[in-house]
Amino acid sequence: MILYRTRQGLFVEQDRNYYRCDEDSLDALVRREDLHDYLADVIASSEPTQDFDVNQLEAPIGRQEVWAAGVTYYRSRNARIEESKSAGGGDFYDRVYSAERPELFFKAVAHKVAGPTSAVKIRRDASWSVPEPEWALLVNPRGAIVGYTVGNDMSSRDIEAVNPLYLPQAKVYDRSCALGPGILIQKEPMAKTTAIHLEILRSGAMAFSGNTTLAELKRDPATLVEYLFRDQTFPYGCFLLTGTGIVPPDEFSLQSKDEIRITITSIGTLVNTVA
Ligand code: DO4
Ligand code: MG
């Protein structure tokens, strides 16, 4: 089942049929203990609707904070070791890749998040910007993973490269995060064979494409969540981006009007242009 948030309310989709959800607050849904069963019941007890309009999609987020894990894929570790060399990055990134404690950082709240029909941004003081296609977990207030969506952890690599302490500036700014198109709600964990695919189109032509799978993710999602919830409460739950395993080559930087397409099997494709 995929849960979508639109300007006309919430819809749940199964087998290409869309059902209107009588609850119109995503926050209320995320707080439910029986989210999956509740949505299954919406499908079982109502008729499909034609009212769902893909052009009305909004980011599937309410009052949840968005957090992110970093250096959880070998590709990200390597890229960051390289980019931080001239700043004396040393073995910083290798140490966090291998450490028991993961890197977790605050990324966004709803007003900084782009949805499927809005644009992401690159910082005006950045010269080297990339998307980071990431598998995003939806976690309820009790710390249970209840859904999955596609995330983009937009990053200013030149700013982070100067000094890792600039990470919040490299990572957190208006529309530096995208989520969507909907949230896959399922009780069982997603398969490790699940593919993540990134395409960046410039003037309609492929400027970069890359792939990874969840098998490359070094950390266990439940352990990331456990660290995030240590001494921290999330009354409306939260999203947790799980890190990037796809990094474009160093000479690549995003430009205005580029189209970023991130596909995760079973969830869908999140498409954003760059403002
Ligand atoms: O350590 C910096 C951030 C890493 C990150 O965002 C990632 O690996 O996805
Ligand atoms: Mg990232």
PDB file of C-alpha atoms and ligand atoms in Angstrom:
ATOM      1  CA  MET A   1       0.000   0.000   0.000  1.00  0.00           C
ATOM      2  CA  ILE A   2       1.235   3.469  -0.801  1.00  0.00           C
ATOM      3  CA  LEU A   3      -0.003   6.476   1.129  1.00  0.00           C
ATOM      4  CA  TYR A   4      -0.080   9.757  -0.813  1.00  0.00           C
ATOM      5  CA  ARG A   5      -0.584  13.292   0.458  1.00  0.00           C
ATOM      6  CA  THR A   6      -2.232  15.658  -2.009  1.00  0.00           C
ATOM      7  CA  ARG A   7      -3.785  19.113  -1.914  1.00  0.00           C
ATOM      8  CA  GLN A   8      -7.144  17.267  -1.869  1.00  0.00           C
ATOM      9  CA  GLY A   9      -6.273  15.088   1.126  1.00  0.00           C
ATOM     10  CA  LEU A  10      -4.745  11.672   1.755  1.00  0.00           C
ATOM     11  CA  PHE A  11      -5.145   8.711  -0.581  1.00  0.00           C
ATOM     12  CA  VAL A  12      -4.002   5.124  -0.311  1.00  0.00           C
ATOM     13  CA  GLU A  13      -3.130   3.098  -3.394  1.00  0.00           C
ATOM     14  CA  GLN A  14      -3.109  -0.611  -3.993  1.00  0.00           C
ATOM     15  CA  ASP A  15      -2.827  -2.372  -7.362  1.00  0.00           C
ATOM     16  CA  ARG A  16      -3.209   0.987  -9.144  1.00  0.00           C
ATOM     17  CA  ASN A  17      -6.531   1.674  -7.437  1.00  0.00           C
ATOM     18  CA  TYR A  18      -6.748   4.784  -5.274  1.00  0.00           C
ATOM     19  CA  TYR A  19      -8.912   5.108  -2.162  1.00  0.00           C
ATOM     20  CA  ARG A  20      -9.706   8.276  -0.289  1.00  0.00           C
ATOM     21  CA  CYS A  21      -8.637   8.227   3.329  1.00  0.00           C
ATOM     22  CA  ASP A  22     -11.253   9.634   5.699  1.00  0.00           C
ATOM     23  CA  GLU A  23      -8.490  10.825   8.040  1.00  0.00           C
ATOM     24  CA  ASP A  24      -6.987  14.018   6.604  1.00  0.00           C
ATOM     25  CA  SER A  25      -4.098  14.445   9.024  1.00  0.00           C
ATOM     26  CA  LEU A  26      -0.874  12.617   8.220  1.00  0.00           C
ATOM     27  CA  ASP A  27       0.267  13.338  11.783  1.00  0.00           C
ATOM     28  CA  ALA A  28      -2.772  11.541  13.193  1.00  0.00           C
ATOM     29  CA  LEU A  29      -2.074   8.562  10.932  1.00  0.00           C
ATOM     30  CA  VAL A  30       1.595   8.338  11.923  1.00  0.00           C
ATOM     31  CA  ARG A  31       0.618   8.395  15.601  1.00  0.00           C
ATOM     32  CA  ARG A  32      -1.749   5.422  15.194  1.00  0.00           C
ATOM     33  CA  GLU A  33      -0.530   2.085  16.523  1.00  0.00           C
ATOM     34  CA  ASP A  34      -2.449   0.255  13.804  1.00  0.00           C
ATOM     35  CA  LEU A  35      -1.500   2.347  10.753  1.00  0.00           C
ATOM     36  CA  HIS A  36      -1.114  -0.607   8.397  1.00  0.00           C
ATOM     37  CA  ASP A  37      -4.353  -2.297   9.466  1.00  0.00           C
ATOM     38  CA  TYR A  38      -6.233   1.000   9.413  1.00  0.00           C
ATOM     39  CA  LEU A  39      -5.226   1.657   5.779  1.00  0.00           C
ATOM     40  CA  ALA A  40      -5.952  -1.957   4.818  1.00  0.00           C
ATOM     41  CA  ASP A  41      -9.426  -1.419   6.231  1.00  0.00           C
ATOM     42  CA  VAL A  42      -9.889   1.808   4.208  1.00  0.00           C
ATOM     43  CA  ILE A  43      -9.169  -0.239   1.077  1.00  0.00           C
ATOM     44  CA  ALA A  44     -11.387  -3.151   2.102  1.00  0.00           C
ATOM     45  CA  SER A  45     -14.343  -0.984   3.070  1.00  0.00           C
ATOM     46  CA  SER A  46     -14.454   1.610   0.274  1.00  0.00           C
ATOM     47  CA  GLU A  47     -14.660   1.882  -3.505  1.00  0.00           C
ATOM     48  CA  PRO A  48     -11.735   3.147  -5.598  1.00  0.00           C
ATOM     49  CA  THR A  49     -11.941   6.838  -6.497  1.00  0.00           C
ATOM     50  CA  GLN A  50     -11.066   8.778  -9.645  1.00  0.00           C
ATOM     51  CA  ASP A  51     -10.320  11.899  -7.559  1.00  0.00           C
ATOM     52  CA  PHE A  52      -6.617  11.154  -7.131  1.00  0.00           C
ATOM     53  CA  ASP A  53      -4.556  13.634  -9.188  1.00  0.00           C
ATOM     54  CA  VAL A  54      -0.824  13.118  -9.518  1.00  0.00           C
ATOM     55  CA  ASN A  55      -0.350  16.837 -10.247  1.00  0.00           C
ATOM     56  CA  GLN A  56      -1.664  17.643  -6.779  1.00  0.00           C
ATOM     57  CA  LEU A  57       0.918  15.571  -4.900  1.00  0.00           C
ATOM     58  CA  GLU A  58       2.636  17.147  -1.917  1.00  0.00           C
ATOM     59  CA  ALA A  59       5.597  16.013   0.146  1.00  0.00           C
ATOM     60  CA  PRO A  60       4.294  13.222   2.421  1.00  0.00           C
ATOM     61  CA  ILE A  61       5.248  15.019   5.612  1.00  0.00           C
ATOM     62  CA  GLY A  62       3.454  16.774   8.442  1.00  0.00           C
ATOM     63  CA  ARG A  63       5.080  17.669  11.759  1.00  0.00           C
ATOM     64  CA  GLN A  64       7.777  15.020  11.499  1.00  0.00           C
ATOM     65  CA  GLU A  65      11.426  16.054  11.756  1.00  0.00           C
ATOM     66  CA  VAL A  66      13.701  14.729   9.037  1.00  0.00           C
ATOM     67  CA  TRP A  67      17.009  13.272  10.210  1.00  0.00           C
ATOM     68  CA  ALA A  68      19.753  11.695   8.165  1.00  0.00           C
ATOM     69  CA  ALA A  69      22.448   9.089   8.598  1.00  0.00           C
ATOM     70  CA  GLY A  70      25.797   9.593   6.869  1.00  0.00           C
ATOM     71  CA  VAL A  71      28.676   7.510   5.552  1.00  0.00           C
ATOM     72  CA  THR A  72      26.623   4.341   5.625  1.00  0.00           C
ATOM     73  CA  TYR A  73      27.758   3.160   2.168  1.00  0.00           C
ATOM     74  CA  TYR A  74      31.368   2.494   1.117  1.00  0.00           C
ATOM     75  CA  ARG A  75      30.872   4.824  -1.877  1.00  0.00           C
ATOM     76  CA  SER A  76      30.012   7.755   0.394  1.00  0.00           C
ATOM     77  CA  ARG A  77      32.981   6.993   2.675  1.00  0.00           C
ATOM     78  CA  ASN A  78      35.377   7.014  -0.282  1.00  0.00           C
ATOM     79  CA  ALA A  79      33.982  10.158  -1.893  1.00  0.00           C
ATOM     80  CA  ARG A  80      34.207  12.060   1.375  1.00  0.00           C
ATOM     81  CA  ILE A  81      37.715  10.895   2.192  1.00  0.00           C
ATOM     82  CA  GLU A  82      38.740  12.226  -1.241  1.00  0.00           C
ATOM     83  CA  GLU A  83      36.885  15.558  -1.002  1.00  0.00           C
ATOM     84  CA  SER A  84      38.218  16.365   2.484  1.00  0.00           C
ATOM     85  CA  LYS A  85      41.871  15.501   1.745  1.00  0.00           C
ATOM     86  CA  SER A  86      43.115  19.043   1.178  1.00  0.00           C
ATOM     87  CA  ALA A  87      41.346  20.194   4.369  1.00  0.00           C
ATOM     88  CA  GLY A  88      43.181  17.518   6.373  1.00  0.00           C
ATOM     89  CA  GLY A  89      40.138  15.250   6.620  1.00  0.00           C
ATOM     90  CA  GLY A  90      42.459  12.399   7.639  1.00  0.00           C
ATOM     91  CA  ASP A  91      40.622   9.256   8.685  1.00  0.00           C
ATOM     92  CA  PHE A  92      37.533  11.057   9.975  1.00  0.00           C
ATOM     93  CA  TYR A  93      35.129   9.517   7.495  1.00  0.00           C
ATOM     94  CA  ASP A  94      36.689   6.084   7.674  1.00  0.00           C
ATOM     95  CA  ARG A  95      36.330   6.161  11.445  1.00  0.00           C
ATOM     96  CA  VAL A  96      32.638   7.011  11.306  1.00  0.00           C
ATOM     97  CA  TYR A  97      32.059   4.357   8.633  1.00  0.00           C
ATOM     98  CA  SER A  98      33.596   1.707  10.905  1.00  0.00           C
ATOM     99  CA  ALA A  99      32.448   2.983  14.296  1.00  0.00           C
ATOM    100  CA  GLU A 100      29.651   1.418  16.296  1.00  0.00           C
ATOM    101  CA  ARG A 101      27.934   4.808  16.665  1.00  0.00           C
ATOM    102  CA  PRO A 102      26.484   6.031  13.355  1.00  0.00           C
ATOM    103  CA  GLU A 103      26.646   9.594  12.068  1.00  0.00           C
ATOM    104  CA  LEU A 104      23.176  11.120  12.501  1.00  0.00           C
ATOM    105  CA  PHE A 105      22.326  14.718  11.721  1.00  0.00           C
ATOM    106  CA  PHE A 106      19.257  16.908  11.665  1.00  0.00           C
ATOM    107  CA  LYS A 107      18.149  17.632   8.105  1.00  0.00           C
ATOM    108  CA  ALA A 108      14.793  19.383   7.819  1.00  0.00           C
ATOM    109  CA  VAL A 109      11.304  20.184   8.948  1.00  0.00           C
ATOM    110  CA  ALA A 110       8.347  20.265   6.558  1.00  0.00           C
ATOM    111  CA  HIS A 111       8.773  23.786   5.201  1.00  0.00           C
ATOM    112  CA  LYS A 112      12.296  22.969   3.985  1.00  0.00           C
ATOM    113  CA  VAL A 113      11.124  19.827   2.166  1.00  0.00           C
ATOM    114  CA  ALA A 114      10.251  19.703  -1.537  1.00  0.00           C
ATOM    115  CA  GLY A 115       7.547  17.335  -2.679  1.00  0.00           C
ATOM    116  CA  PRO A 116       7.040  15.556  -6.009  1.00  0.00           C
ATOM    117  CA  THR A 117       5.665  18.655  -7.723  1.00  0.00           C
ATOM    118  CA  SER A 118       8.114  21.240  -6.384  1.00  0.00           C
ATOM    119  CA  ALA A 119      11.758  22.141  -6.966  1.00  0.00           C
ATOM    120  CA  VAL A 120      14.809  21.480  -4.834  1.00  0.00           C
ATOM    121  CA  LYS A 121      17.433  24.180  -4.404  1.00  0.00           C
ATOM    122  CA  ILE A 122      21.162  24.558  -4.571  1.00  0.00           C
ATOM    123  CA  ARG A 123      22.761  27.078  -2.215  1.00  0.00           C
ATOM    124  CA  ARG A 124      23.706  30.360  -3.824  1.00  0.00           C
ATOM    125  CA  ASP A 125      27.116  30.289  -2.100  1.00  0.00           C
ATOM    126  CA  ALA A 126      27.910  26.724  -3.190  1.00  0.00           C
ATOM    127  CA  SER A 127      29.870  25.764  -6.292  1.00  0.00           C
ATOM    128  CA  TRP A 128      29.652  21.948  -6.087  1.00  0.00           C
ATOM    129  CA  SER A 129      26.169  20.583  -5.436  1.00  0.00           C
ATOM    130  CA  VAL A 130      24.836  17.053  -5.739  1.00  0.00           C
ATOM    131  CA  PRO A 131      21.666  15.140  -4.953  1.00  0.00           C
ATOM    132  CA  GLU A 132      21.965  12.255  -2.514  1.00  0.00           C
ATOM    133  CA  PRO A 133      19.360   9.603  -3.348  1.00  0.00           C
ATOM    134  CA  GLU A 134      18.418   7.899  -0.102  1.00  0.00           C
ATOM    135  CA  TRP A 135      16.040   5.282   1.229  1.00  0.00           C
ATOM    136  CA  ALA A 136      13.935   7.068   3.869  1.00  0.00           C
ATOM    137  CA  LEU A 137      12.305   5.373   6.841  1.00  0.00           C
ATOM    138  CA  LEU A 138       9.093   6.634   8.412  1.00  0.00           C
ATOM    139  CA  VAL A 139       9.317   5.974  12.134  1.00  0.00           C
ATOM    140  CA  ASN A 140       6.347   6.338  14.480  1.00  0.00           C
ATOM    141  CA  PRO A 141       6.558   8.001  17.924  1.00  0.00           C
ATOM    142  CA  ARG A 142       7.235   4.616  19.519  1.00  0.00           C
ATOM    143  CA  GLY A 143      10.320   4.061  17.366  1.00  0.00           C
ATOM    144  CA  ALA A 144       8.742   1.487  15.045  1.00  0.00           C
ATOM    145  CA  ILE A 145       9.521   1.671  11.328  1.00  0.00           C
ATOM    146  CA  VAL A 146       6.086   1.844   9.708  1.00  0.00           C
ATOM    147  CA  GLY A 147       6.857   3.009   6.179  1.00  0.00           C
ATOM    148  CA  TYR A 148       9.400   3.814   3.511  1.00  0.00           C
ATOM    149  CA  THR A 149       9.770   6.610   0.992  1.00  0.00           C
ATOM    150  CA  VAL A 150      12.305   8.102  -1.413  1.00  0.00           C
ATOM    151  CA  GLY A 151      14.532  10.875  -0.083  1.00  0.00           C
ATOM    152  CA  ASN A 152      16.985  13.347  -1.519  1.00  0.00           C
ATOM    153  CA  ASP A 153      19.614  14.742   0.862  1.00  0.00           C
ATOM    154  CA  MET A 154      20.827  17.654  -1.302  1.00  0.00           C
ATOM    155  CA  SER A 155      24.418  18.498  -0.420  1.00  0.00           C
ATOM    156  CA  SER A 156      26.928  21.286  -1.069  1.00  0.00           C
ATOM    157  CA  ARG A 157      30.091  19.238  -1.385  1.00  0.00           C
ATOM    158  CA  ASP A 158      32.457  22.215  -1.604  1.00  0.00           C
ATOM    159  CA  ILE A 159      31.230  23.564   1.741  1.00  0.00           C
ATOM    160  CA  GLU A 160      31.537  20.222   3.553  1.00  0.00           C
ATOM    161  CA  ALA A 161      34.933  19.682   1.880  1.00  0.00           C
ATOM    162  CA  VAL A 162      36.408  22.845   3.417  1.00  0.00           C
ATOM    163  CA  ASN A 163      35.664  21.588   6.920  1.00  0.00           C
ATOM    164  CA  PRO A 164      33.379  18.784   8.165  1.00  0.00           C
ATOM    165  CA  LEU A 165      32.164  21.205  10.861  1.00  0.00           C
ATOM    166  CA  TYR A 166      30.397  23.095   8.064  1.00  0.00           C
ATOM    167  CA  LEU A 167      28.148  20.049   7.551  1.00  0.00           C
ATOM    168  CA  PRO A 168      24.964  21.775   8.780  1.00  0.00           C
ATOM    169  CA  GLN A 169      25.465  24.568   6.229  1.00  0.00           C
ATOM    170  CA  ALA A 170      26.264  22.082   3.468  1.00  0.00           C
ATOM    171  CA  LYS A 171      23.147  20.107   4.280  1.00  0.00           C
ATOM    172  CA  VAL A 172      20.442  22.311   5.795  1.00  0.00           C
ATOM    173  CA  TYR A 173      18.823  25.115   3.823  1.00  0.00           C
ATOM    174  CA  ASP A 174      15.465  25.770   2.174  1.00  0.00           C
ATOM    175  CA  ARG A 175      14.386  22.853  -0.009  1.00  0.00           C
ATOM    176  CA  SER A 176      17.613  20.957   0.583  1.00  0.00           C
ATOM    177  CA  CYS A 177      15.504  17.864   1.121  1.00  0.00           C
ATOM    178  CA  ALA A 178      12.910  16.128  -1.017  1.00  0.00           C
ATOM    179  CA  LEU A 179      10.541  13.310  -0.049  1.00  0.00           C
ATOM    180  CA  GLY A 180       7.984  11.299  -1.990  1.00  0.00           C
ATOM    181  CA  PRO A 181       6.113  10.545  -4.090  1.00  0.00           C
ATOM    182  CA  GLY A 182       4.308   8.456  -1.447  1.00  0.00           C
ATOM    183  CA  ILE A 183       5.017   6.275   1.577  1.00  0.00           C
ATOM    184  CA  LEU A 184       5.097   2.503   1.192  1.00  0.00           C
ATOM    185  CA  ILE A 185       3.296   1.142   4.244  1.00  0.00           C
ATOM    186  CA  GLN A 186       4.133  -2.461   4.975  1.00  0.00           C
ATOM    187  CA  LYS A 187       4.798  -4.533   8.049  1.00  0.00           C
ATOM    188  CA  GLU A 188       7.673  -6.593   6.686  1.00  0.00           C
ATOM    189  CA  PRO A 189      11.137  -5.062   6.089  1.00  0.00           C
ATOM    190  CA  MET A 190      12.058  -4.202   2.495  1.00  0.00           C
ATOM    191  CA  ALA A 191      14.242  -6.731   0.665  1.00  0.00           C
ATOM    192  CA  LYS A 192      18.008  -6.155   0.549  1.00  0.00           C
ATOM    193  CA  THR A 193      17.800  -6.611  -3.220  1.00  0.00           C
ATOM    194  CA  THR A 194      15.729  -3.407  -3.460  1.00  0.00           C
ATOM    195  CA  ALA A 195      17.334  -1.132  -6.053  1.00  0.00           C
ATOM    196  CA  ILE A 196      17.954   2.609  -5.807  1.00  0.00           C
ATOM    197  CA  HIS A 197      18.428   4.331  -9.141  1.00  0.00           C
ATOM    198  CA  LEU A 198      19.415   7.937  -9.800  1.00  0.00           C
ATOM    199  CA  GLU A 199      19.123   9.797 -13.106  1.00  0.00           C
ATOM    200  CA  ILE A 200      20.015  13.428 -13.666  1.00  0.00           C
ATOM    201  CA  LEU A 201      18.777  14.966 -16.892  1.00  0.00           C
ATOM    202  CA  ARG A 202      20.135  18.198 -18.315  1.00  0.00           C
ATOM    203  CA  SER A 203      18.207  19.745 -21.221  1.00  0.00           C
ATOM    204  CA  GLY A 204      16.499  16.376 -21.624  1.00  0.00           C
ATOM    205  CA  ALA A 205      19.774  14.409 -21.977  1.00  0.00           C
ATOM    206  CA  MET A 206      21.222  12.056 -19.377  1.00  0.00           C
ATOM    207  CA  ALA A 207      23.950  13.910 -17.469  1.00  0.00           C
ATOM    208  CA  PHE A 208      24.521  11.188 -14.860  1.00  0.00           C
ATOM    209  CA  SER A 209      22.994   7.905 -13.795  1.00  0.00           C
ATOM    210  CA  GLY A 210      23.907   5.503 -11.024  1.00  0.00           C
ATOM    211  CA  ASN A 211      22.588   2.529  -9.080  1.00  0.00           C
ATOM    212  CA  THR A 212      22.909   0.813  -5.754  1.00  0.00           C
ATOM    213  CA  THR A 213      20.894  -1.614  -3.651  1.00  0.00           C
ATOM    214  CA  LEU A 214      19.963  -1.851   0.001  1.00  0.00           C
ATOM    215  CA  ALA A 215      22.466  -4.708   0.294  1.00  0.00           C
ATOM    216  CA  GLU A 216      25.223  -2.040   0.129  1.00  0.00           C
ATOM    217  CA  LEU A 217      23.845  -0.225   3.179  1.00  0.00           C
ATOM    218  CA  LYS A 218      26.264  -1.050   5.994  1.00  0.00           C
ATOM    219  CA  ARG A 219      23.960  -0.221   8.895  1.00  0.00           C
ATOM    220  CA  ASP A 220      20.893  -2.037  10.116  1.00  0.00           C
ATOM    221  CA  PRO A 221      17.884   0.357   9.855  1.00  0.00           C
ATOM    222  CA  ALA A 222      16.594  -0.648  13.295  1.00  0.00           C
ATOM    223  CA  THR A 223      19.970   0.186  14.860  1.00  0.00           C
ATOM    224  CA  LEU A 224      19.988   3.629  13.188  1.00  0.00           C
ATOM    225  CA  VAL A 225      16.527   4.258  14.628  1.00  0.00           C
ATOM    226  CA  GLU A 226      17.595   3.025  18.048  1.00  0.00           C
ATOM    227  CA  TYR A 227      20.465   5.543  18.137  1.00  0.00           C
ATOM    228  CA  LEU A 228      18.191   8.333  16.897  1.00  0.00           C
ATOM    229  CA  PHE A 229      15.619   7.674  19.615  1.00  0.00           C
ATOM    230  CA  ARG A 230      18.183   7.576  22.449  1.00  0.00           C
ATOM    231  CA  ASP A 231      17.147  10.345  24.821  1.00  0.00           C
ATOM    232  CA  GLN A 232      15.068  12.024  22.164  1.00  0.00           C
ATOM    233  CA  THR A 233      11.293  12.037  21.626  1.00  0.00           C
ATOM    234  CA  PHE A 234       9.371  12.503  18.387  1.00  0.00           C
ATOM    235  CA  PRO A 235       5.710  13.124  19.239  1.00  0.00           C
ATOM    236  CA  TYR A 236       4.727  12.933  15.544  1.00  0.00           C
ATOM    237  CA  GLY A 237       7.368  10.399  14.534  1.00  0.00           C
ATOM    238  CA  CYS A 238      10.152  11.262  12.120  1.00  0.00           C
ATOM    239  CA  PHE A 239      11.773  10.449   8.804  1.00  0.00           C
ATOM    240  CA  LEU A 240      15.276   9.041   8.740  1.00  0.00           C
ATOM    241  CA  LEU A 241      17.298   9.200   5.516  1.00  0.00           C
ATOM    242  CA  THR A 242      19.680   6.268   5.544  1.00  0.00           C
ATOM    243  CA  GLY A 243      22.646   7.677   3.590  1.00  0.00           C
ATOM    244  CA  THR A 244      23.728   7.712  -0.011  1.00  0.00           C
ATOM    245  CA  GLY A 245      25.370   4.938  -1.999  1.00  0.00           C
ATOM    246  CA  ILE A 246      25.419   6.884  -5.265  1.00  0.00           C
ATOM    247  CA  VAL A 247      27.843   9.776  -5.732  1.00  0.00           C
ATOM    248  CA  PRO A 248      28.352  11.437  -9.141  1.00  0.00           C
ATOM    249  CA  PRO A 249      31.967  11.927 -10.283  1.00  0.00           C
ATOM    250  CA  ASP A 250      33.850  14.882  -8.785  1.00  0.00           C
ATOM    251  CA  GLU A 251      33.574  17.009 -11.929  1.00  0.00           C
ATOM    252  CA  PHE A 252      29.763  16.870 -11.764  1.00  0.00           C
ATOM    253  CA  SER A 253      27.756  19.655 -10.151  1.00  0.00           C
ATOM    254  CA  LEU A 254      24.013  20.265 -10.383  1.00  0.00           C
ATOM    255  CA  GLN A 255      22.735  23.215 -12.369  1.00  0.00           C
ATOM    256  CA  SER A 256      19.479  25.118 -12.339  1.00  0.00           C
ATOM    257  CA  LYS A 257      16.759  23.303 -14.366  1.00  0.00           C
ATOM    258  CA  ASP A 258      18.411  19.872 -14.046  1.00  0.00           C
ATOM    259  CA  GLU A 259      15.836  17.124 -13.461  1.00  0.00           C
ATOM    260  CA  ILE A 260      16.638  14.661 -10.657  1.00  0.00           C
ATOM    261  CA  ARG A 261      14.856  11.310 -10.828  1.00  0.00           C
ATOM    262  CA  ILE A 262      15.261   8.881  -7.936  1.00  0.00           C
ATOM    263  CA  THR A 263      13.569   5.485  -8.134  1.00  0.00           C
ATOM    264  CA  ILE A 264      13.344   2.926  -5.355  1.00  0.00           C
ATOM    265  CA  THR A 265      11.727  -0.402  -6.259  1.00  0.00           C
ATOM    266  CA  SER A 266       8.244  -0.847  -4.760  1.00  0.00           C
ATOM    267  CA  ILE A 267       8.054   2.795  -3.656  1.00  0.00           C
ATOM    268  CA  GLY A 268       8.177   4.846  -6.865  1.00  0.00           C
ATOM    269  CA  THR A 269      10.062   7.654  -8.553  1.00  0.00           C
ATOM    270  CA  LEU A 270      10.656  11.031  -6.970  1.00  0.00           C
ATOM    271  CA  VAL A 271      11.181  13.713  -9.618  1.00  0.00           C
ATOM    272  CA  ASN A 272      12.383  17.218  -8.805  1.00  0.00           C
ATOM    273  CA  THR A 273      13.795  19.978 -10.919  1.00  0.00           C
ATOM    274  CA  VAL A 274      16.509  22.222  -9.551  1.00  0.00           C
ATOM    275  CA  ALA A 275      15.247  25.771  -8.926  1.00  0.00           C
TER     276      ALA A 275
HETATM  277  O1  DO4 B   1      29.282  12.938   6.582  1.00  0.00           O
HETATM  278  C1  DO4 B   1      28.618  13.626   5.883  1.00  0.00           C
HETATM  279  C2  DO4 B   1      27.271  13.351   5.361  1.00  0.00           C
HETATM  280  C3  DO4 B   1      27.167  12.011   4.723  1.00  0.00           C
HETATM  281  C4  DO4 B   1      25.896  11.774   4.018  1.00  0.00           C
HETATM  282  O2  DO4 B   1      24.989  12.581   3.958  1.00  0.00           O
HETATM  283  C5  DO4 B   1      25.713  10.475   3.345  1.00  0.00           C
HETATM  284  O3  DO4 B   1      26.592   9.615   3.371  1.00  0.00           O
HETATM  285  O4  DO4 B   1      24.646  10.282   2.751  1.00  0.00           O
HETATM  286 MG    MG B   2      23.276  11.921   2.693  1.00  0.00          MG
END
